[in-house]
């Protein structure tokens, strides 16, 4: 069992942990489902609505942007409003936005509705990532958080093409609305105002330096991984691998991503988090290095599978580190914002690296350096957890 601090049982008395975990995992899996299944949906947007590639790209960028921007007003409402009520309102807006999207043919109106739905989804994501910080076994809960998103995305990519042939584009929005409607009863598991005040009263001071370094660690992590993953297909092509071969490898890598998150979930609080972070980061850096110098089939396969596995394995432990520094929700809200920023910055920097004379070597060398920096930052941030635990007198809770 880990010696890391955990939330007290009383902090979740109004919302039993297992019900809260179910709410967190379910809502967090549904809200970004469009982005996780983007390749299948993008093809249908082109074939059914006749959108240009630039329009499709702008549509998904608008959704990602709206989800990220939802974190800004959350700084205001997180300490002022009942998370339970905010979850219910955001869920209802998400349902209405998706049902309206299913009836739209006009591009401008569809984009506005997708942004509205994504903003509501982003607000729910803030609640999910913040509420997960209140659970006893954060490592395990964040593992489930990641795994739920990957599983929904994989299912979407597998079944949506056949559903589109029968029902058209509207089916994806109907499914999202229906799934969220099924999750509405779970919103009662989120903390209410009384419990939020109790948690705030018991909260130890936040170690600001370590919290800042932890946030920068998440930003660096997402910049490195998104830069590599965006162009990993191009690396395969440059190595002489066919599109079909690389596609099959990357599809298998998606399964490895699910296994990585499942591994973090199974480990939970067992062992030392610092050890799992070092092992995961080290293997991720090795995977990036294996992609150097136009890898042949075997090396590319090993690198792609290892990269996806370690990326999803490490992330829950990184998020749990930040959650242990501050359970108020504000730090995790900031984390949600920098995740979106890292996903946007990584591909942009990688694209510039490819256009330079350095090509893939510069891209991969830079990514390995940035991921290494993330490791250093998160290990320093771990020091603040011990400091927070010393200033807190709450007993350890029951592990999930």
CSV table of C-alpha atoms in Angstrom, one decimal:
chain,number,residue,atom,x,y,z
A,1,UNK,CA,0.0,0.0,0.0
A,2,UNK,CA,1.2,3.5,-0.8
A,3,UNK,CA,2.1,5.9,2.0
A,4,UNK,CA,0.8,8.8,-0.1
A,5,UNK,CA,-2.0,10.9,1.4
A,6,UNK,CA,-5.5,10.0,0.6
A,7,UNK,CA,-8.9,11.6,1.1
A,8,UNK,CA,-10.7,11.0,4.3
A,9,UNK,CA,-13.7,8.8,4.4
A,10,UNK,CA,-15.8,11.7,5.7
A,11,UNK,CA,-14.9,13.9,2.8
A,12,UNK,CA,-17.0,11.7,0.6
A,13,UNK,CA,-19.7,10.7,3.1
A,14,UNK,CA,-22.4,12.5,1.0
A,15,UNK,CA,-21.3,10.7,-2.1
A,16,UNK,CA,-20.1,7.1,-1.7
A,17,UNK,CA,-16.9,6.6,-3.5
A,18,UNK,CA,-17.9,3.8,-5.8
A,19,UNK,CA,-20.9,5.8,-7.1
A,20,UNK,CA,-18.7,8.9,-7.5
A,21,UNK,CA,-16.1,6.9,-9.4
A,22,UNK,CA,-18.8,5.6,-11.7
A,23,UNK,CA,-20.1,9.1,-12.4
A,24,UNK,CA,-16.6,10.4,-13.0
A,25,UNK,CA,-15.6,7.6,-15.4
A,26,UNK,CA,-19.0,7.6,-17.3
A,27,UNK,CA,-19.3,11.3,-17.8
A,28,UNK,CA,-15.6,11.7,-18.7
A,29,UNK,CA,-15.8,9.0,-21.3
A,30,UNK,CA,-18.9,10.5,-23.1
A,31,UNK,CA,-18.0,14.2,-23.2
A,32,UNK,CA,-14.9,13.9,-25.5
A,33,UNK,CA,-16.3,10.9,-27.5
A,34,UNK,CA,-16.6,13.0,-30.7
A,35,UNK,CA,-12.9,13.9,-30.6
A,36,UNK,CA,-11.9,10.3,-29.8
A,37,UNK,CA,-13.8,9.0,-32.8
A,38,UNK,CA,-12.9,11.9,-35.0
A,39,UNK,CA,-11.6,9.9,-38.0
A,40,UNK,CA,-14.9,8.1,-38.6
A,41,UNK,CA,-17.0,11.2,-38.0
A,42,UNK,CA,-14.8,13.4,-40.2
A,43,UNK,CA,-15.3,11.0,-43.2
A,44,UNK,CA,-19.1,11.1,-42.7
A,45,UNK,CA,-19.1,14.9,-42.5
A,46,UNK,CA,-17.4,15.0,-45.9
A,47,UNK,CA,-19.6,12.4,-47.6
A,48,UNK,CA,-23.0,13.5,-46.2
A,49,UNK,CA,-22.7,17.2,-45.8
A,50,UNK,CA,-20.1,17.8,-48.5
A,51,UNK,CA,-17.8,19.8,-46.2
A,52,UNK,CA,-14.3,20.7,-47.3
A,53,UNK,CA,-11.4,19.3,-45.3
A,54,UNK,CA,-10.7,22.7,-43.9
A,55,UNK,CA,-14.2,23.0,-42.7
A,56,UNK,CA,-14.0,19.6,-41.0
A,57,UNK,CA,-10.8,20.6,-39.3
A,58,UNK,CA,-12.2,23.8,-38.1
A,59,UNK,CA,-15.3,22.0,-36.7
A,60,UNK,CA,-13.2,19.7,-34.6
A,61,UNK,CA,-10.8,22.5,-33.6
A,62,UNK,CA,-13.9,24.5,-32.4
A,63,UNK,CA,-15.0,21.6,-30.3
A,64,UNK,CA,-11.6,21.1,-28.7
A,65,UNK,CA,-11.3,24.9,-28.1
A,66,UNK,CA,-14.8,25.1,-26.5
A,67,UNK,CA,-14.0,22.2,-24.2
A,68,UNK,CA,-10.7,23.9,-23.1
A,69,UNK,CA,-12.3,27.3,-22.7
A,70,UNK,CA,-14.9,25.8,-20.3
A,71,UNK,CA,-12.1,25.7,-17.7
A,72,UNK,CA,-12.0,29.5,-17.6
A,73,UNK,CA,-15.4,30.2,-16.0
A,74,UNK,CA,-14.9,27.1,-13.9
A,75,UNK,CA,-12.4,29.1,-11.8
A,76,UNK,CA,-15.4,31.2,-10.8
A,77,UNK,CA,-18.1,28.6,-10.3
A,78,UNK,CA,-16.1,25.8,-8.7
A,79,UNK,CA,-15.9,27.4,-5.2
A,80,UNK,CA,-19.4,29.0,-5.5
A,81,UNK,CA,-21.9,26.5,-6.8
A,82,UNK,CA,-22.9,23.0,-6.0
A,83,UNK,CA,-20.9,20.6,-8.3
A,84,UNK,CA,-24.0,18.3,-8.2
A,85,UNK,CA,-26.2,21.0,-9.8
A,86,UNK,CA,-23.6,22.2,-12.2
A,87,UNK,CA,-23.2,18.6,-13.4
A,88,UNK,CA,-27.0,18.3,-14.0
A,89,UNK,CA,-27.2,21.6,-15.9
A,90,UNK,CA,-24.2,20.8,-18.0
A,91,UNK,CA,-25.5,17.3,-18.8
A,92,UNK,CA,-28.9,18.7,-19.9
A,93,UNK,CA,-27.2,21.3,-22.1
A,94,UNK,CA,-25.0,18.6,-23.6
A,95,UNK,CA,-28.1,16.5,-24.4
A,96,UNK,CA,-29.9,19.5,-26.0
A,97,UNK,CA,-26.9,20.5,-28.0
A,98,UNK,CA,-26.4,17.0,-29.5
A,99,UNK,CA,-30.1,16.5,-30.3
A,100,UNK,CA,-30.2,19.9,-32.1
A,101,UNK,CA,-26.9,19.0,-33.9
A,102,UNK,CA,-28.6,15.8,-35.3
A,103,UNK,CA,-31.1,18.0,-37.1
A,104,UNK,CA,-28.7,20.6,-38.6
A,105,UNK,CA,-27.5,20.7,-42.2
A,106,UNK,CA,-26.2,24.3,-42.1
A,107,UNK,CA,-22.4,24.4,-41.4
A,108,UNK,CA,-22.4,27.6,-39.4
A,109,UNK,CA,-25.3,26.5,-37.2
A,110,UNK,CA,-23.8,23.1,-36.7
A,111,UNK,CA,-20.5,24.6,-35.5
A,112,UNK,CA,-22.3,26.8,-33.0
A,113,UNK,CA,-24.2,23.8,-31.6
A,114,UNK,CA,-21.1,21.7,-31.5
A,115,UNK,CA,-19.3,24.5,-29.5
A,116,UNK,CA,-22.3,24.7,-27.1
A,117,UNK,CA,-22.2,21.0,-26.6
A,118,UNK,CA,-18.5,20.9,-26.2
A,119,UNK,CA,-18.6,23.8,-23.7
A,120,UNK,CA,-21.1,21.8,-21.6
A,121,UNK,CA,-18.9,18.7,-22.0
A,122,UNK,CA,-15.8,20.6,-20.9
A,123,UNK,CA,-17.6,21.8,-17.8
A,124,UNK,CA,-18.5,18.2,-17.0
A,125,UNK,CA,-14.9,17.2,-17.6
A,126,UNK,CA,-13.7,19.8,-15.1
A,127,UNK,CA,-16.1,18.3,-12.5
A,128,UNK,CA,-14.9,14.8,-13.3
A,129,UNK,CA,-11.2,15.5,-13.1
A,130,UNK,CA,-11.7,17.6,-9.9
A,131,UNK,CA,-14.0,15.1,-8.2
A,132,UNK,CA,-11.5,12.3,-9.0
A,133,UNK,CA,-9.1,14.2,-6.7
A,134,UNK,CA,-11.4,13.6,-3.8
A,135,UNK,CA,-11.2,9.8,-4.0
A,136,UNK,CA,-9.0,7.6,-1.8
A,137,UNK,CA,-7.1,5.8,-4.6
A,138,UNK,CA,-6.5,8.5,-7.1
A,139,UNK,CA,-4.0,6.5,-9.2
A,140,UNK,CA,-6.7,3.9,-9.9
A,141,UNK,CA,-9.5,6.4,-10.5
A,142,UNK,CA,-7.5,8.4,-13.0
A,143,UNK,CA,-6.5,5.1,-14.7
A,144,UNK,CA,-10.3,4.4,-15.1
A,145,UNK,CA,-10.7,8.0,-16.3
A,146,UNK,CA,-8.3,7.5,-19.1
A,147,UNK,CA,-9.4,3.9,-19.9
A,148,UNK,CA,-13.1,4.9,-20.2
A,149,UNK,CA,-12.2,7.5,-22.9
A,150,UNK,CA,-10.1,5.1,-24.9
A,151,UNK,CA,-12.7,2.4,-24.8
A,152,UNK,CA,-15.5,4.6,-26.0
A,153,UNK,CA,-13.2,6.0,-28.7
A,154,UNK,CA,-12.3,2.5,-29.9
A,155,UNK,CA,-15.9,1.3,-29.9
A,156,UNK,CA,-16.9,4.4,-31.8
A,157,UNK,CA,-14.3,3.9,-34.5
A,158,UNK,CA,-15.3,0.2,-34.9
A,159,UNK,CA,-19.1,0.6,-35.0
A,160,UNK,CA,-19.9,4.1,-36.4
A,161,UNK,CA,-19.1,3.4,-40.1
A,162,UNK,CA,-21.7,0.7,-40.2
A,163,UNK,CA,-24.2,2.8,-38.3
A,164,UNK,CA,-23.6,5.8,-40.6
A,165,UNK,CA,-24.5,3.7,-43.6
A,166,UNK,CA,-27.9,3.0,-42.0
A,167,UNK,CA,-28.8,6.1,-40.0
A,168,UNK,CA,-26.5,8.8,-41.3
A,169,UNK,CA,-24.5,11.4,-39.3
A,170,UNK,CA,-27.4,12.0,-36.9
A,171,UNK,CA,-26.8,8.7,-35.2
A,172,UNK,CA,-23.6,9.8,-33.4
A,173,UNK,CA,-25.4,12.8,-31.9
A,174,UNK,CA,-28.4,10.6,-30.9
A,175,UNK,CA,-26.0,8.2,-29.2
A,176,UNK,CA,-24.2,10.9,-27.3
A,177,UNK,CA,-27.5,12.4,-26.1
A,178,UNK,CA,-28.9,9.0,-25.1
A,179,UNK,CA,-25.7,8.0,-23.2
A,180,UNK,CA,-25.6,11.3,-21.3
A,181,UNK,CA,-29.4,11.0,-20.5
A,182,UNK,CA,-28.6,7.6,-18.9
A,183,UNK,CA,-25.8,9.3,-16.8
A,184,UNK,CA,-28.0,12.1,-15.5
A,185,UNK,CA,-29.0,10.2,-12.3
A,186,UNK,CA,-25.3,9.8,-11.6
A,187,UNK,CA,-24.9,13.5,-11.2
A,188,UNK,CA,-26.2,13.2,-7.7
A,189,UNK,CA,-22.9,11.5,-6.8
A,190,UNK,CA,-21.0,14.7,-7.3
A,191,UNK,CA,-20.4,16.7,-4.1
A,192,UNK,CA,-23.0,19.3,-3.0
A,193,UNK,CA,-22.3,22.6,-1.3
A,194,UNK,CA,-22.3,21.3,2.3
A,195,UNK,CA,-19.6,18.7,1.4
A,196,UNK,CA,-17.6,21.2,-0.6
A,197,UNK,CA,-17.4,23.6,2.4
A,198,UNK,CA,-16.3,20.7,4.6
A,199,UNK,CA,-13.6,19.7,2.1
A,200,UNK,CA,-12.4,23.3,1.8
A,201,UNK,CA,-12.2,23.7,5.6
A,202,UNK,CA,-10.0,20.6,5.9
A,203,UNK,CA,-7.8,21.4,2.9
A,204,UNK,CA,-4.1,22.0,3.7
A,205,UNK,CA,-2.2,24.8,2.1
A,206,UNK,CA,-1.2,24.2,-1.6
A,207,UNK,CA,2.6,24.1,-2.2
A,208,UNK,CA,2.6,26.7,-5.0
A,209,UNK,CA,6.0,25.9,-6.4
A,210,UNK,CA,5.4,22.2,-6.7
A,211,UNK,CA,1.9,22.8,-8.0
A,212,UNK,CA,3.3,25.1,-10.7
A,213,UNK,CA,5.9,22.6,-11.7
A,214,UNK,CA,3.3,19.9,-11.8
A,215,UNK,CA,1.2,21.9,-14.2
A,216,UNK,CA,4.2,22.5,-16.4
A,217,UNK,CA,5.0,18.8,-16.3
A,218,UNK,CA,1.5,18.0,-17.7
A,219,UNK,CA,1.9,20.7,-20.4
A,220,UNK,CA,5.3,19.3,-21.4
A,221,UNK,CA,3.9,15.7,-21.4
A,222,UNK,CA,1.1,16.5,-23.8
A,223,UNK,CA,3.3,18.6,-26.1
A,224,UNK,CA,5.7,15.7,-26.4
A,225,UNK,CA,3.2,13.0,-26.9
A,226,UNK,CA,0.8,14.9,-29.3
A,227,UNK,CA,3.8,16.0,-31.4
A,228,UNK,CA,4.9,12.4,-31.9
A,229,UNK,CA,1.5,10.8,-32.2
A,230,UNK,CA,0.3,13.3,-34.8
A,231,UNK,CA,3.1,12.5,-37.2
A,232,UNK,CA,3.7,8.8,-36.4
A,233,UNK,CA,1.9,7.8,-39.6
A,234,UNK,CA,4.3,10.0,-41.5
A,235,UNK,CA,7.3,8.4,-39.8
A,236,UNK,CA,6.0,5.0,-40.9
A,237,UNK,CA,5.6,6.3,-44.5
A,238,UNK,CA,9.1,7.7,-44.4
A,239,UNK,CA,10.4,4.3,-43.3
A,240,UNK,CA,8.8,2.7,-46.3
A,241,UNK,CA,5.8,1.1,-44.6
A,242,UNK,CA,2.6,1.0,-46.5
A,243,UNK,CA,-0.5,2.9,-45.3
A,244,UNK,CA,-2.3,-0.4,-44.6
A,245,UNK,CA,0.5,-1.8,-42.5
A,246,UNK,CA,1.0,1.3,-40.5
A,247,UNK,CA,-2.8,1.6,-40.0
A,248,UNK,CA,-3.0,-1.9,-38.6
A,249,UNK,CA,-0.1,-1.2,-36.3
A,250,UNK,CA,-1.7,2.0,-35.0
A,251,UNK,CA,-5.0,0.2,-34.5
A,252,UNK,CA,-3.2,-2.4,-32.4
A,253,UNK,CA,-1.6,0.5,-30.5
A,254,UNK,CA,-5.0,1.7,-29.5
A,255,UNK,CA,-5.6,-1.6,-27.8
A,256,UNK,CA,-2.2,-1.2,-26.1
A,257,UNK,CA,-3.3,2.3,-24.9
A,258,UNK,CA,-6.3,0.7,-23.2
A,259,UNK,CA,-4.0,-1.9,-21.6
A,260,UNK,CA,-1.7,0.8,-20.3
A,261,UNK,CA,-4.6,2.6,-18.6
A,262,UNK,CA,-5.8,-0.7,-17.3
A,263,UNK,CA,-2.4,-1.4,-15.9
A,264,UNK,CA,-2.3,1.8,-14.0
A,265,UNK,CA,-5.8,1.0,-12.7
A,266,UNK,CA,-4.8,-2.4,-11.4
A,267,UNK,CA,-1.7,-1.1,-9.8
A,268,UNK,CA,-3.6,1.7,-8.1
A,269,UNK,CA,-1.9,2.6,-4.8
A,270,UNK,CA,0.3,-0.5,-4.8
A,271,UNK,CA,4.0,0.3,-4.6
A,272,UNK,CA,5.6,3.7,-4.8
A,273,UNK,CA,4.2,6.2,-7.3
A,274,UNK,CA,7.6,7.7,-7.9
A,275,UNK,CA,8.8,4.2,-9.1
A,276,UNK,CA,5.9,3.8,-11.5
A,277,UNK,CA,6.5,7.3,-12.9
A,278,UNK,CA,10.2,6.7,-13.5
A,279,UNK,CA,9.5,3.3,-15.2
A,280,UNK,CA,6.7,4.6,-17.4
A,281,UNK,CA,8.5,7.8,-18.5
A,282,UNK,CA,11.7,5.9,-19.2
A,283,UNK,CA,9.9,3.4,-21.4
A,284,UNK,CA,8.1,6.2,-23.2
A,285,UNK,CA,11.4,8.0,-23.9
A,286,UNK,CA,12.9,4.7,-25.2
A,287,UNK,CA,9.9,4.3,-27.5
A,288,UNK,CA,10.5,7.8,-29.0
A,289,UNK,CA,14.2,7.0,-29.5
A,290,UNK,CA,13.3,3.8,-31.3
A,291,UNK,CA,11.5,5.8,-33.9
A,292,UNK,CA,14.7,7.6,-35.0
A,293,UNK,CA,16.5,6.8,-38.2
A,294,UNK,CA,13.6,5.4,-40.3
A,295,UNK,CA,12.8,2.3,-38.3
A,296,UNK,CA,12.0,-0.9,-40.1
A,297,UNK,CA,8.8,-2.9,-39.5
A,298,UNK,CA,9.7,-4.6,-36.2
A,299,UNK,CA,11.3,-1.6,-34.6
A,300,UNK,CA,8.5,0.7,-35.7
A,301,UNK,CA,5.9,-1.8,-34.3
A,302,UNK,CA,7.7,-2.0,-30.9
A,303,UNK,CA,8.0,1.8,-30.7
A,304,UNK,CA,4.4,2.5,-31.6
A,305,UNK,CA,3.0,-0.1,-29.2
A,306,UNK,CA,5.3,0.9,-26.4
A,307,UNK,CA,4.6,4.6,-26.9
A,308,UNK,CA,0.9,4.2,-26.7
A,309,UNK,CA,1.0,1.8,-23.7
A,310,UNK,CA,3.4,4.0,-21.7
A,311,UNK,CA,1.6,7.2,-22.5
A,312,UNK,CA,-1.7,6.0,-21.0
A,313,UNK,CA,0.1,4.2,-18.2
A,314,UNK,CA,2.0,7.3,-17.0
A,315,UNK,CA,-0.8,9.8,-17.2
A,316,UNK,CA,-3.0,8.5,-14.3
A,317,UNK,CA,0.0,8.8,-12.0
A,318,UNK,CA,0.9,12.3,-13.2
A,319,UNK,CA,-2.7,13.4,-12.6
A,320,UNK,CA,-2.8,11.8,-9.2
A,321,UNK,CA,0.3,13.7,-8.2
A,322,UNK,CA,-1.4,17.0,-8.9
A,323,UNK,CA,-4.6,15.9,-7.2
A,324,UNK,CA,-2.7,15.1,-4.0
A,325,UNK,CA,-1.3,18.7,-4.0
A,326,UNK,CA,-4.8,20.3,-4.1
A,327,UNK,CA,-8.2,18.7,-3.7
A,328,UNK,CA,-10.2,22.0,-4.1
A,329,UNK,CA,-10.6,21.5,-7.9
A,330,UNK,CA,-8.8,24.6,-8.9
A,331,UNK,CA,-5.5,22.9,-9.7
A,332,UNK,CA,-7.1,20.1,-11.6
A,333,UNK,CA,-9.2,22.7,-13.5
A,334,UNK,CA,-5.9,24.3,-14.6
A,335,UNK,CA,-4.7,20.8,-15.5
A,336,UNK,CA,-7.7,20.4,-17.8
A,337,UNK,CA,-6.8,23.7,-19.5
A,338,UNK,CA,-3.1,22.9,-20.1
A,339,UNK,CA,-4.1,19.5,-21.5
A,340,UNK,CA,-5.9,21.3,-24.3
A,341,UNK,CA,-3.0,23.7,-24.7
A,342,UNK,CA,-0.5,20.9,-25.0
A,343,UNK,CA,-2.6,19.1,-27.6
A,344,UNK,CA,-2.6,22.2,-29.6
A,345,UNK,CA,1.0,23.2,-29.2
A,346,UNK,CA,2.6,19.8,-29.8
A,347,UNK,CA,1.5,19.3,-33.4
A,348,UNK,CA,2.3,22.9,-34.2
A,349,UNK,CA,5.9,22.6,-32.9
A,350,UNK,CA,6.3,19.2,-34.6
A,351,UNK,CA,5.1,20.6,-37.9
A,352,UNK,CA,7.7,23.3,-37.7
A,353,UNK,CA,10.4,20.8,-36.9
A,354,UNK,CA,9.5,18.8,-40.0
A,355,UNK,CA,9.6,21.8,-42.2
A,356,UNK,CA,13.2,22.6,-40.9
A,357,UNK,CA,16.3,20.8,-42.1
A,358,UNK,CA,16.1,18.6,-39.0
A,359,UNK,CA,13.1,16.6,-40.2
A,360,UNK,CA,12.0,13.7,-38.1
A,361,UNK,CA,15.3,13.5,-36.1
A,362,UNK,CA,14.6,17.1,-34.8
A,363,UNK,CA,11.0,16.3,-34.0
A,364,UNK,CA,11.8,13.1,-32.1
A,365,UNK,CA,14.9,14.5,-30.4
A,366,UNK,CA,12.8,17.5,-29.2
A,367,UNK,CA,10.0,15.2,-28.1
A,368,UNK,CA,12.3,13.0,-26.1
A,369,UNK,CA,13.8,16.1,-24.4
A,370,UNK,CA,10.4,17.5,-23.6
A,371,UNK,CA,9.2,14.3,-22.1
A,372,UNK,CA,12.4,14.0,-20.0
A,373,UNK,CA,11.7,17.6,-18.8
A,374,UNK,CA,8.2,16.5,-17.8
A,375,UNK,CA,9.6,13.6,-15.8
A,376,UNK,CA,12.0,15.9,-13.9
A,377,UNK,CA,9.2,18.4,-13.2
A,378,UNK,CA,6.8,15.8,-11.9
A,379,UNK,CA,9.4,14.3,-9.6
A,380,UNK,CA,10.1,17.7,-8.1
A,381,UNK,CA,6.4,18.2,-7.7
A,382,UNK,CA,6.2,15.0,-5.6
A,383,UNK,CA,8.0,16.8,-2.8
A,384,UNK,CA,5.0,18.9,-2.2
A,385,UNK,CA,2.8,15.9,-1.5
A,386,UNK,CA,4.9,15.1,1.6
A,387,UNK,CA,4.6,18.7,2.7
A,388,UNK,CA,0.9,18.7,2.2
A,389,UNK,CA,0.4,15.4,4.1
A,390,UNK,CA,2.4,16.8,7.1
A,391,UNK,CA,0.1,19.8,7.3
A,392,UNK,CA,-3.1,17.6,7.1
A,393,UNK,CA,-4.4,15.7,10.0
A,394,UNK,CA,-7.1,13.8,8.2
A,395,UNK,CA,-6.9,9.9,8.3
A,396,UNK,CA,-6.4,7.8,5.3
A,397,UNK,CA,-9.5,6.6,3.6
A,398,UNK,CA,-10.5,3.2,2.4
A,399,UNK,CA,-8.8,2.3,-0.9
A,400,UNK,CA,-11.2,1.9,-3.8
